[in-house]
mmCIF file of C-alpha atoms (C1' of nucleotides) and ligand atoms in Angstrom:
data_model
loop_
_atom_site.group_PDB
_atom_site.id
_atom_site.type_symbol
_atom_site.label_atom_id
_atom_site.label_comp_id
_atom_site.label_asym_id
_atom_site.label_seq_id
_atom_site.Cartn_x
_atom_site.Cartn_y
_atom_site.Cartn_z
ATOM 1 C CA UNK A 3 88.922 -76.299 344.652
ATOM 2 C CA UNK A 4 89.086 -72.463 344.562
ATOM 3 C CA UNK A 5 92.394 -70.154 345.184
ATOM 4 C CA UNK A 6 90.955 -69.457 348.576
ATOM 5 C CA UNK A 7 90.465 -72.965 349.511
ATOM 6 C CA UNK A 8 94.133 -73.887 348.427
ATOM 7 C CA UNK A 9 95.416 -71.483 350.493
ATOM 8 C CA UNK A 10 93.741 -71.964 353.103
ATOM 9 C CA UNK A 11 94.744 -75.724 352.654
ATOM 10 C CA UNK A 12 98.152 -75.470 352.585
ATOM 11 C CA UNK A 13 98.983 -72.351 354.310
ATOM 12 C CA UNK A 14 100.526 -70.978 351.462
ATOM 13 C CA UNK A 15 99.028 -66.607 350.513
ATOM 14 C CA UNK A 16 97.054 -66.550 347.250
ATOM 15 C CA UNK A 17 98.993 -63.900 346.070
ATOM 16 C CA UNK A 18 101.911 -66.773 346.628
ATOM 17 C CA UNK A 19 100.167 -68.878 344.736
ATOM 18 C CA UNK A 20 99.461 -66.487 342.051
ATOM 19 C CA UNK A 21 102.841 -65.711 341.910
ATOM 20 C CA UNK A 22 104.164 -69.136 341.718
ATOM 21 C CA UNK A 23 102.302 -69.623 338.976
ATOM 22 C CA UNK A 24 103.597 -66.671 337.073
ATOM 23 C CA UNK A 25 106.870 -68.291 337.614
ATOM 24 C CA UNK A 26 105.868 -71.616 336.080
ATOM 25 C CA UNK A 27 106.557 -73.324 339.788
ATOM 26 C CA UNK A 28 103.029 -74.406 339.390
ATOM 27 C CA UNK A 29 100.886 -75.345 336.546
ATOM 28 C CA UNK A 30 98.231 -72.974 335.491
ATOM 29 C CA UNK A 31 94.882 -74.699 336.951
ATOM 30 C CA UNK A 32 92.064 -75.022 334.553
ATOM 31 C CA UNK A 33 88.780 -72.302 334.955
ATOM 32 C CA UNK A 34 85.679 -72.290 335.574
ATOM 33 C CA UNK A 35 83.224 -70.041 333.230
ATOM 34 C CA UNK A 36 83.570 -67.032 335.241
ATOM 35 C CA UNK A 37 87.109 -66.930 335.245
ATOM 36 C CA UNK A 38 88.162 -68.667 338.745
ATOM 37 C CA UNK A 39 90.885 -71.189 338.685
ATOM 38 C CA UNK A 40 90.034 -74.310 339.872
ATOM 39 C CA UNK A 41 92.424 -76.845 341.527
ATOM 40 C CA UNK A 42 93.120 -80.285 341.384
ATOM 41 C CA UNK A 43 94.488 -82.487 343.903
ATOM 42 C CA UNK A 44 97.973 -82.766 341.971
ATOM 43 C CA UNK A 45 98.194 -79.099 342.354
ATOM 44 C CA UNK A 46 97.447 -79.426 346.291
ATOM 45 C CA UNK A 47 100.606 -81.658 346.664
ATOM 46 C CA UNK A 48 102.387 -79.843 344.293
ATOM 47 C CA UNK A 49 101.807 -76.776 346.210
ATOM 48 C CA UNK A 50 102.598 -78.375 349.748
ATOM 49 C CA UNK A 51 106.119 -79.924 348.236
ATOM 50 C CA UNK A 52 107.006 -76.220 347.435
ATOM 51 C CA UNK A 53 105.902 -75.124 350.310
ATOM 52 C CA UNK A 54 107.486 -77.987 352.887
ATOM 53 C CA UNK A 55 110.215 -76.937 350.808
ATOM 54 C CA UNK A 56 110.557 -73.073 351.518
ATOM 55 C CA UNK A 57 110.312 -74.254 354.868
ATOM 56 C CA UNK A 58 113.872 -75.811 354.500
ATOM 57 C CA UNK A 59 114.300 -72.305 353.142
ATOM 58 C CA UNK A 60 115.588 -73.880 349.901
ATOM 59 C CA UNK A 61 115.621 -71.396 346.999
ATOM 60 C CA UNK A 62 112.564 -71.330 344.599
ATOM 61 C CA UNK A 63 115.470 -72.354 341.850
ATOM 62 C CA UNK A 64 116.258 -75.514 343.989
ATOM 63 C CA UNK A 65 112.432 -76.475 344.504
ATOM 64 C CA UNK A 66 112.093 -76.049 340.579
ATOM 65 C CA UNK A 67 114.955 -78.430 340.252
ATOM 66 C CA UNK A 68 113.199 -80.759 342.850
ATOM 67 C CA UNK A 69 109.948 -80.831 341.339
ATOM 68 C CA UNK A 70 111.842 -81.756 337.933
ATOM 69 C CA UNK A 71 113.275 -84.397 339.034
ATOM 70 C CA UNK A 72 110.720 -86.139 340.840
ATOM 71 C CA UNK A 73 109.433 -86.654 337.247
ATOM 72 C CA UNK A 74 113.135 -88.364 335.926
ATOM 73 C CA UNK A 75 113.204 -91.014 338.205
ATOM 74 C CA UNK A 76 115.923 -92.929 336.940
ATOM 75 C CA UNK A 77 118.110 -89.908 337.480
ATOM 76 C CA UNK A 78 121.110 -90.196 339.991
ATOM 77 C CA UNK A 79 120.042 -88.475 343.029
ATOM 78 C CA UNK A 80 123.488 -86.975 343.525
ATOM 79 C CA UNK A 81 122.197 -83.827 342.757
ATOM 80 C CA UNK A 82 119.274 -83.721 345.384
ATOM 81 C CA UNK A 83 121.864 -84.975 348.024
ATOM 82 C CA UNK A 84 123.946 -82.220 346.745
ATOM 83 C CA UNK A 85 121.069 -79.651 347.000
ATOM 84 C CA UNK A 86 120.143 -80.462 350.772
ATOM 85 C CA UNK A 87 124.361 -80.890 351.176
ATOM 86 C CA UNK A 88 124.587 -77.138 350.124
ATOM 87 C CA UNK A 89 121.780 -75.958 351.698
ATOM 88 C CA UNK A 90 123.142 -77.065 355.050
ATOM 89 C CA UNK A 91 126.355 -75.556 354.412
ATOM 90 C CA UNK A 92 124.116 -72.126 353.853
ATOM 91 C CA UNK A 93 122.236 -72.345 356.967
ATOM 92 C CA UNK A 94 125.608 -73.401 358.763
ATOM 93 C CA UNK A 95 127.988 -70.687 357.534
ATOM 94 C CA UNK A 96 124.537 -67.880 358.569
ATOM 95 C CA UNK A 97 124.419 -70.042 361.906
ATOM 96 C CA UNK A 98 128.096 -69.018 362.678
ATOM 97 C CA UNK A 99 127.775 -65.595 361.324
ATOM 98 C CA UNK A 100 124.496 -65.149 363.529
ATOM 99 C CA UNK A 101 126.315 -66.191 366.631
ATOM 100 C CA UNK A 102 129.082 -63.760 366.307
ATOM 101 C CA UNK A 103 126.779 -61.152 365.535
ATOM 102 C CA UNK A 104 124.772 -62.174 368.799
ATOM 103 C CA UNK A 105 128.135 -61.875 370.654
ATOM 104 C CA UNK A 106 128.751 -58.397 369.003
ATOM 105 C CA UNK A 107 125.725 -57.099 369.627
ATOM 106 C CA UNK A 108 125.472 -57.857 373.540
ATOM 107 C CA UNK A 109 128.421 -56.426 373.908
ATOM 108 C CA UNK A 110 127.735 -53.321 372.248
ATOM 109 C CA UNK A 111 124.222 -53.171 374.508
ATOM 110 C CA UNK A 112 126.733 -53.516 377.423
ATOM 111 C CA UNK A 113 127.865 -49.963 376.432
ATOM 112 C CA UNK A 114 124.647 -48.547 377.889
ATOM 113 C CA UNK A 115 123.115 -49.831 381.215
ATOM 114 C CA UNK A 116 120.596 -46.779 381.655
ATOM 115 C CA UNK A 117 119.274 -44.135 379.554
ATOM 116 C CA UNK A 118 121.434 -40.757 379.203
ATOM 117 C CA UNK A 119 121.262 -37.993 376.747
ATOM 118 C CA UNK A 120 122.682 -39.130 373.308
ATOM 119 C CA UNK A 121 126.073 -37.467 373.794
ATOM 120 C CA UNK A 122 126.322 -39.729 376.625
ATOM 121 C CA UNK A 123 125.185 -42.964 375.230
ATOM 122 C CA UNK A 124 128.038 -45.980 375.361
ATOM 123 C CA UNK A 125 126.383 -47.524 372.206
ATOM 124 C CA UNK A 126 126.785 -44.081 370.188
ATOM 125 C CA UNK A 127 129.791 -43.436 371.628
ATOM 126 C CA UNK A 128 131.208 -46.832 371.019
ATOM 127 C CA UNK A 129 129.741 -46.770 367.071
ATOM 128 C CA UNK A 130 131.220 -43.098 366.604
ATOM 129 C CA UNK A 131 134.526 -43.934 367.686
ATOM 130 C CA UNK A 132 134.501 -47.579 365.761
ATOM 131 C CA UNK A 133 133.864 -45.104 362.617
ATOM 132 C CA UNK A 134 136.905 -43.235 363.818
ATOM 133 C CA UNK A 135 139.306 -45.573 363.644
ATOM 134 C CA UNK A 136 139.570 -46.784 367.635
ATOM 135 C CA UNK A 137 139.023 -50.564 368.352
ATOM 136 C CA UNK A 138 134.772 -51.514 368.847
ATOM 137 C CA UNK A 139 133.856 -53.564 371.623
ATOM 138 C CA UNK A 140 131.625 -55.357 369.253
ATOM 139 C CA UNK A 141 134.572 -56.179 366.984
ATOM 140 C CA UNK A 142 137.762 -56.433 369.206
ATOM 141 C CA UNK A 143 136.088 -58.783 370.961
ATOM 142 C CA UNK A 144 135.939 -61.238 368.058
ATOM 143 C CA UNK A 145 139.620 -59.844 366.810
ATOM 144 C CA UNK A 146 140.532 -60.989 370.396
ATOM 145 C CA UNK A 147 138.992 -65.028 370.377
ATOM 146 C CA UNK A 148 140.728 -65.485 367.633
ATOM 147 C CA UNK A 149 144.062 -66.841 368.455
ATOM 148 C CA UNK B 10 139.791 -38.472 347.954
ATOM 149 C CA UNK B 11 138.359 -39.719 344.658
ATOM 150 C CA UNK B 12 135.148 -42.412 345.020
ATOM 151 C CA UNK B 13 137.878 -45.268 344.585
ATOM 152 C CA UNK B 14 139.691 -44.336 347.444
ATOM 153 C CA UNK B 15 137.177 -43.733 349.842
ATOM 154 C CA UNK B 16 135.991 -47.319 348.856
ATOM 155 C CA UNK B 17 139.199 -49.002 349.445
ATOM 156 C CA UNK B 18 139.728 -47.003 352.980
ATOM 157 C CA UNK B 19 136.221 -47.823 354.020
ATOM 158 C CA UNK B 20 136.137 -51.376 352.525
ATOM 159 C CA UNK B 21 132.283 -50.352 350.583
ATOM 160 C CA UNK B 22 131.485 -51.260 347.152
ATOM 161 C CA UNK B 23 132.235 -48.317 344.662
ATOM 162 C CA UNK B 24 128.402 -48.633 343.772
ATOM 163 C CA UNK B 25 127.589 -48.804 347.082
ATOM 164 C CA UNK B 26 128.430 -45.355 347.961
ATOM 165 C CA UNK B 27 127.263 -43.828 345.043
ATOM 166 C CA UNK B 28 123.715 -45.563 346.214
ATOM 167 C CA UNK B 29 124.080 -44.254 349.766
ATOM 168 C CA UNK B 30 124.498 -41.305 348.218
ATOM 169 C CA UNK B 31 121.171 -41.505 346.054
ATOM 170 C CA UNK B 32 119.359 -42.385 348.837
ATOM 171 C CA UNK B 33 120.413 -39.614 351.109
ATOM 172 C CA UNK B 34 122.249 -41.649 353.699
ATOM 173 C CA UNK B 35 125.290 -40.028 352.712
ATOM 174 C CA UNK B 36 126.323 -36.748 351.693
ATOM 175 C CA UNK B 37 127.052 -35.509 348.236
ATOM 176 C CA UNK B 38 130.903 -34.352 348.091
ATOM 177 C CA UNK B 39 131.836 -31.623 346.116
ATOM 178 C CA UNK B 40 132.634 -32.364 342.484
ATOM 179 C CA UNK B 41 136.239 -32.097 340.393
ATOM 180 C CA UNK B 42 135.943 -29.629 336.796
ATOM 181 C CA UNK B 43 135.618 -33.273 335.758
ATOM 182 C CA UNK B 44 132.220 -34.303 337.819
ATOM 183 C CA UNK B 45 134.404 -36.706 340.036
ATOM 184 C CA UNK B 46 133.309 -36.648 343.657
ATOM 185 C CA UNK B 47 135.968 -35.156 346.492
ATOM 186 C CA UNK B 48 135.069 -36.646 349.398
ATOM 187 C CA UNK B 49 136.648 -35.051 352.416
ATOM 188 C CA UNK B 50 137.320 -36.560 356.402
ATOM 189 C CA UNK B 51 133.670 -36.124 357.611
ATOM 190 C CA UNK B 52 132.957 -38.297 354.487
ATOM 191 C CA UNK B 53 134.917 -41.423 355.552
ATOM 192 C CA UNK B 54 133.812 -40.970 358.885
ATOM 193 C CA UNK B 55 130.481 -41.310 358.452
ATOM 194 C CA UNK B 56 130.904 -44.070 355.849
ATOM 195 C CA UNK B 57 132.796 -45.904 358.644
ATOM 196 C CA UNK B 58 130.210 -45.361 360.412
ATOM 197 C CA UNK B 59 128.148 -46.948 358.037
ATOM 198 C CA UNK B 60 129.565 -49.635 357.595
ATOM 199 C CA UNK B 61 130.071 -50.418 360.868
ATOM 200 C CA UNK B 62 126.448 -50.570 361.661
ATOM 201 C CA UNK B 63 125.421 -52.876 358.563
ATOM 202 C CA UNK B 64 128.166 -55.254 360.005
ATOM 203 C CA UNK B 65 125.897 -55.432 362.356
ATOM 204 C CA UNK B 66 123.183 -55.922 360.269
ATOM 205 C CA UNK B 67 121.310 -52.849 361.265
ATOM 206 C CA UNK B 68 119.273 -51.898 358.915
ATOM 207 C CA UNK B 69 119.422 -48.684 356.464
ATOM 208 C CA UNK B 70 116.437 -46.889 358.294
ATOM 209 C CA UNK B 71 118.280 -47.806 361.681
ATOM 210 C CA UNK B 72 121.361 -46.187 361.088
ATOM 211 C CA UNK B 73 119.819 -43.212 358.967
ATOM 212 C CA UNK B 74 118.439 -42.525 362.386
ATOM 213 C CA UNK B 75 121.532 -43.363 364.174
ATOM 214 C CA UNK B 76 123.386 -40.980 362.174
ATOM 215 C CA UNK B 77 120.293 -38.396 362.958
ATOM 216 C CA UNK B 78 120.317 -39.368 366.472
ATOM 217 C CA UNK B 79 124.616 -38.293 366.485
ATOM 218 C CA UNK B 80 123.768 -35.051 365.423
ATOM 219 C CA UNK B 81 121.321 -34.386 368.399
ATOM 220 C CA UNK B 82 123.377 -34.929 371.372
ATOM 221 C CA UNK B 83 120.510 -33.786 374.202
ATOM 222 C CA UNK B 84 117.928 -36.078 372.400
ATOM 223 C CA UNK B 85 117.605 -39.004 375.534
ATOM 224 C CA UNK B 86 119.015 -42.224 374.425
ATOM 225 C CA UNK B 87 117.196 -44.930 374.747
ATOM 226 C CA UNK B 88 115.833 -44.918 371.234
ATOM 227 C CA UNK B 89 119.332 -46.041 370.357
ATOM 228 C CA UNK B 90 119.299 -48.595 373.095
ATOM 229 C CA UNK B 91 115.907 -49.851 371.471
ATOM 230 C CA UNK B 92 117.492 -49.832 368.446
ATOM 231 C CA UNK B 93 120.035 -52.339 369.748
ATOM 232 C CA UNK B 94 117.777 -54.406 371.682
ATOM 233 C CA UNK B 95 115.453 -55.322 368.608
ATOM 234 C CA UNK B 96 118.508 -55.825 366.620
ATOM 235 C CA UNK B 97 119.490 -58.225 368.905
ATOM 236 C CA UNK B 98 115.852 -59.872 369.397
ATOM 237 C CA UNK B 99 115.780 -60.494 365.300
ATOM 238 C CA UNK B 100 118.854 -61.860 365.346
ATOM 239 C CA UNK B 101 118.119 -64.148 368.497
ATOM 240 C CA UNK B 102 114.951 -64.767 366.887
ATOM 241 C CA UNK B 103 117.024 -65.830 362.984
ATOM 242 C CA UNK B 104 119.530 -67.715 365.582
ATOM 243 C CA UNK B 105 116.550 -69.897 366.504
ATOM 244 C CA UNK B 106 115.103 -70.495 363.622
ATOM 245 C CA UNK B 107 118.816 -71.393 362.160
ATOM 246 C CA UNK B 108 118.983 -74.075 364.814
ATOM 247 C CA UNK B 109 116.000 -75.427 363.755
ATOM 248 C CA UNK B 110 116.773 -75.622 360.379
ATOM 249 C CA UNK B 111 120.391 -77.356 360.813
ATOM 250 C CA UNK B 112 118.158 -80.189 362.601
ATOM 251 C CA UNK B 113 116.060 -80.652 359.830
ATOM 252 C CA UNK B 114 118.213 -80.725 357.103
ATOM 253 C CA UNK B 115 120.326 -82.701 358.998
ATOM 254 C CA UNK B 116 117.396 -85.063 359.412
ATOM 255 C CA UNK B 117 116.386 -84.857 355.991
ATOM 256 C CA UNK B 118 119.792 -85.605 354.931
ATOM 257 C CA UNK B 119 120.241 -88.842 356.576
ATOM 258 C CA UNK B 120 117.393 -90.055 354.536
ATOM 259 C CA UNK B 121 120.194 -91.001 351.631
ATOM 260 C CA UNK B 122 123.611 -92.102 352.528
ATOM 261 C CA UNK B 123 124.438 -93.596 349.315
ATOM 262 C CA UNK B 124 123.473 -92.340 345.691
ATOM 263 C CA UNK B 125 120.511 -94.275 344.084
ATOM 264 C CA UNK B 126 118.350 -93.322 341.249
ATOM 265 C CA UNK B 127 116.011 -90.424 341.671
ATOM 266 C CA UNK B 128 112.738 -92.799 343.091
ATOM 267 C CA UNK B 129 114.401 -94.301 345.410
ATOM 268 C CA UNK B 130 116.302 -91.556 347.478
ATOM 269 C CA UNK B 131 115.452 -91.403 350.717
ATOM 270 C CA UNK B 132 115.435 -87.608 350.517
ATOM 271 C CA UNK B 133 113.436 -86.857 347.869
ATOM 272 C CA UNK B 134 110.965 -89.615 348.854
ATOM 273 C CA UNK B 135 110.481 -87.752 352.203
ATOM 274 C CA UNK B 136 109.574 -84.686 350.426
ATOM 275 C CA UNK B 137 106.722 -86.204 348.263
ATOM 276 C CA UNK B 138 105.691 -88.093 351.223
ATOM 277 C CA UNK B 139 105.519 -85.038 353.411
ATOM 278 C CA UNK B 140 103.548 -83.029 350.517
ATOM 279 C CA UNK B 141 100.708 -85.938 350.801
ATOM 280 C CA UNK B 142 100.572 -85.807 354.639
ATOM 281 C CA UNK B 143 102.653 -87.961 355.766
ATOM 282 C CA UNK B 144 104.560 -86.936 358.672
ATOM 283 C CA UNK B 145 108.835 -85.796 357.952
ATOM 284 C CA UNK B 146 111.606 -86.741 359.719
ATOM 285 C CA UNK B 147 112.086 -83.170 359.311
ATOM 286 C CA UNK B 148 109.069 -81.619 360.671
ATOM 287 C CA UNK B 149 108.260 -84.543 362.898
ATOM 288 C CA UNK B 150 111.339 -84.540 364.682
ATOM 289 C CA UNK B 151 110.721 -80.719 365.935
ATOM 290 C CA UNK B 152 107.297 -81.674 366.326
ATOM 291 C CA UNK B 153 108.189 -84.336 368.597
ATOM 292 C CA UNK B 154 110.677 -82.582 370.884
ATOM 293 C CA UNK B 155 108.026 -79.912 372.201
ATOM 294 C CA UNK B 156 106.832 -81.835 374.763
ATOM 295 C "C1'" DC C 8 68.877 -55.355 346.521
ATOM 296 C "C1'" DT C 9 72.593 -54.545 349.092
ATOM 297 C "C1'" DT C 10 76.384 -56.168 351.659
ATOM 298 C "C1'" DG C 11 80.440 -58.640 352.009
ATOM 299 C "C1'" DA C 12 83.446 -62.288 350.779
ATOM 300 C "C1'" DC C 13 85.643 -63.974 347.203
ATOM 301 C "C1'" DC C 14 87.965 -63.732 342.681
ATOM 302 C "C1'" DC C 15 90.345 -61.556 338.408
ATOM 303 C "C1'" DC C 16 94.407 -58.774 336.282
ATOM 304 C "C1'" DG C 17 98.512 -55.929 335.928
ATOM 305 C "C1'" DT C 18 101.724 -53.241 338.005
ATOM 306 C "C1'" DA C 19 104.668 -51.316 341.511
ATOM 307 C "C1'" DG C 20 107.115 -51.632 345.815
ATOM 308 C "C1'" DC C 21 110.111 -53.765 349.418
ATOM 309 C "C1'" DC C 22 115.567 -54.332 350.849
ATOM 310 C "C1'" DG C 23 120.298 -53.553 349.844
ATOM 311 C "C1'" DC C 24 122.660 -53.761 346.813
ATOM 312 C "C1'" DT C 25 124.798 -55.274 342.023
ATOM 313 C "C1'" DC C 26 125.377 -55.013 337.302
ATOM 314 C "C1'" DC C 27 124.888 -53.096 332.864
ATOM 315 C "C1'" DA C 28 125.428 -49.993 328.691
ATOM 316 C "C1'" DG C 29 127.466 -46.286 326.848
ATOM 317 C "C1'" DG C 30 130.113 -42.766 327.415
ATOM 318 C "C1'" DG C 31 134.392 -39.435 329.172
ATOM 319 C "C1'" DA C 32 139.021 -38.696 331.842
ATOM 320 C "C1'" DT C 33 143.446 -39.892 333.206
ATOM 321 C "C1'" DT C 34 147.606 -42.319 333.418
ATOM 322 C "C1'" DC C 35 150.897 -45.841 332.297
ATOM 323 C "C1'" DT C 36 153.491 -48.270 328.782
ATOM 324 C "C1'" DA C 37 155.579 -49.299 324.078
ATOM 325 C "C1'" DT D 20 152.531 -40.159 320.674
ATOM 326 C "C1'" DA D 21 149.402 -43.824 320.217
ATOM 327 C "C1'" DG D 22 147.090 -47.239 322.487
ATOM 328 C "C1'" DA D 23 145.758 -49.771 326.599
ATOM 329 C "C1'" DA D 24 144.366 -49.996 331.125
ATOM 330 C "C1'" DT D 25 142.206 -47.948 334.725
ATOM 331 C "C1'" DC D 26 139.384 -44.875 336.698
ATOM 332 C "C1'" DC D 27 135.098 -42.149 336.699
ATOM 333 C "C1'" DC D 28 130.209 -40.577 335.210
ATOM 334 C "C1'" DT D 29 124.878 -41.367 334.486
ATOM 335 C "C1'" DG D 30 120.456 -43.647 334.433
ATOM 336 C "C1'" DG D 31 118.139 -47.713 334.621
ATOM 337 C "C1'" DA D 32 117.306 -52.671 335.151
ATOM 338 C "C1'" DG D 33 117.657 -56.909 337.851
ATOM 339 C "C1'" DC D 34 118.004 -60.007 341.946
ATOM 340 C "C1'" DG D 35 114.589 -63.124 345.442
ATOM 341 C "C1'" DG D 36 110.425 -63.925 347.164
ATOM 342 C "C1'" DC D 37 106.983 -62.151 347.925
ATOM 343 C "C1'" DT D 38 103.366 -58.255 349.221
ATOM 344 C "C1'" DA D 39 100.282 -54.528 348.297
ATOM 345 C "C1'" DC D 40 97.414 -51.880 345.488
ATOM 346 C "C1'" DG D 41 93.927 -50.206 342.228
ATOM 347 C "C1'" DG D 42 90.065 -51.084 339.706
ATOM 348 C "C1'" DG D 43 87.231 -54.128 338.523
ATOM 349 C "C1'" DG D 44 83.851 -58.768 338.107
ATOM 350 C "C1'" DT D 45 81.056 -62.749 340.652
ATOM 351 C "C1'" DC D 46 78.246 -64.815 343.842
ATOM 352 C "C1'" DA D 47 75.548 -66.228 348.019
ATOM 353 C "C1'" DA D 48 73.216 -64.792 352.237
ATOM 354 C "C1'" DG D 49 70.035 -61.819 354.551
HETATM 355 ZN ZN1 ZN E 2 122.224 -45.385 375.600
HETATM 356 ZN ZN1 ZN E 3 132.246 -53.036 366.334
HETATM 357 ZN ZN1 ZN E 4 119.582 -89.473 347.407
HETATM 358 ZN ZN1 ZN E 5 109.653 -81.881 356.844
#
DNA sequence: CTTGACCCCGTAGCCGCTCCAGGGATTCTA
DNA sequence: TAGAATCCCTGGAGCGGCTACGGGGTCAAG
């Protein structure tokens, strides 16, 4: 199996691939005379653990530590329930941190119903006089939930 | 005001300033006999400025043109509305994909409720089962709720 | 015998910082 | 007045996770 065809197998760029490799994420494939690397199928599932990985958006260090310890069985597994334990607490904390910056930024686009010169524009306005010191819509808003 | 104090008034990184400043975003002050920057009001300002629009996770190239856009008062505005609206379309779009992710891992998580050895948590077992095409509870789960 | 798809390698670029080494200036304390 | 702590300077490298590029070699179809 060529670069090409694992790519195209797993959905995963060659350049990825390539560059995975270069990071020692996955094993350098054997050649053929003329220089292609050829894969095997331990590569292919290799390659689509990483890659179902990334998809959890787990860190490349993580996935490293993953594909370790799939080889040290008798390990405690403490540590991969403590990976996918942090990993939530990541995409939580950018959940809540996306939602306020959802709230922010509607009510910023609130500023400006229809289209004015710039001097005119409720968004500029609003992000000039945030930057001078006077309360943001964006921002007070979430000042003002709080309590 | 000295580098220091323009970074504790505006709440950004020492380094950070001194890289907006490399990069053009913000102006270079006036130097001391010494080769300390001076910054003066207009300074702060625009730092404020700044800031306030990566709280918002604009990007650099956004508010470069934001801070363009200030200094052209006729220009029309809704380039900075645009501005806004794709803002607000990534981050809808990240807020989606956030969701998605929470249900996953949250799947994936309930795979091992009590630590084992490596082989036989339910987690990592999932992940080597999904890399040889087996369906996830991760994956499947989404997969399943589409209809 | 040329065209086009595939493959190789090494390097640089992206974003938005962040940190470092290796120095100089200033200010506070003993 | 010496030494320590704190500030400031510069240029450059490093982070993650790719992505793109330049300049080439290989191979099968038409
Ligand atoms: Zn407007
Ligand atoms: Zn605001
Ligand atoms: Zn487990
Ligand atoms: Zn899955």
């Amino acid at each position: 199996m060529r670069i090409g065809e694992l790519a195209k197998a797993t959905g995963v760029d060659v350049e990825t691939i390539r560059y995975y490799e270069k990071t020692g994420l996955l094993d350098a494939p054997a050649r053929r005379g003329n220089g292609y690397r050829v894969y095997a199928r331990a590569h292919l599932e290799r390659l689509s653990f990483i890659r179902h990985c990334r998809a959890l958006d787990l860190p490349l260090a993580d996935v490293r530590r993953l594909l370790c310890l799939v080889g040290l069985p008798r390990t405690c597994c403490a540590e991969i329930d403590q990976l996918i334990d942090v990993q939530l607490a990541r995409v939580r904390a950018r959940l809540l941190s996306m939602r306020a910056l959802e709230r922010q930024l509607v009510a910023l686009r609130g500023q400006c119903q229809a289209p004015r010169t710039a001097s005119r524009c409720g968004i500029l306005h609003e992000l000039v006089a945030a930057a001078q010191g006077e309360a943001c819509v964006c921002h007070r808003a979430a000042c003002e939930e709080q309590p």
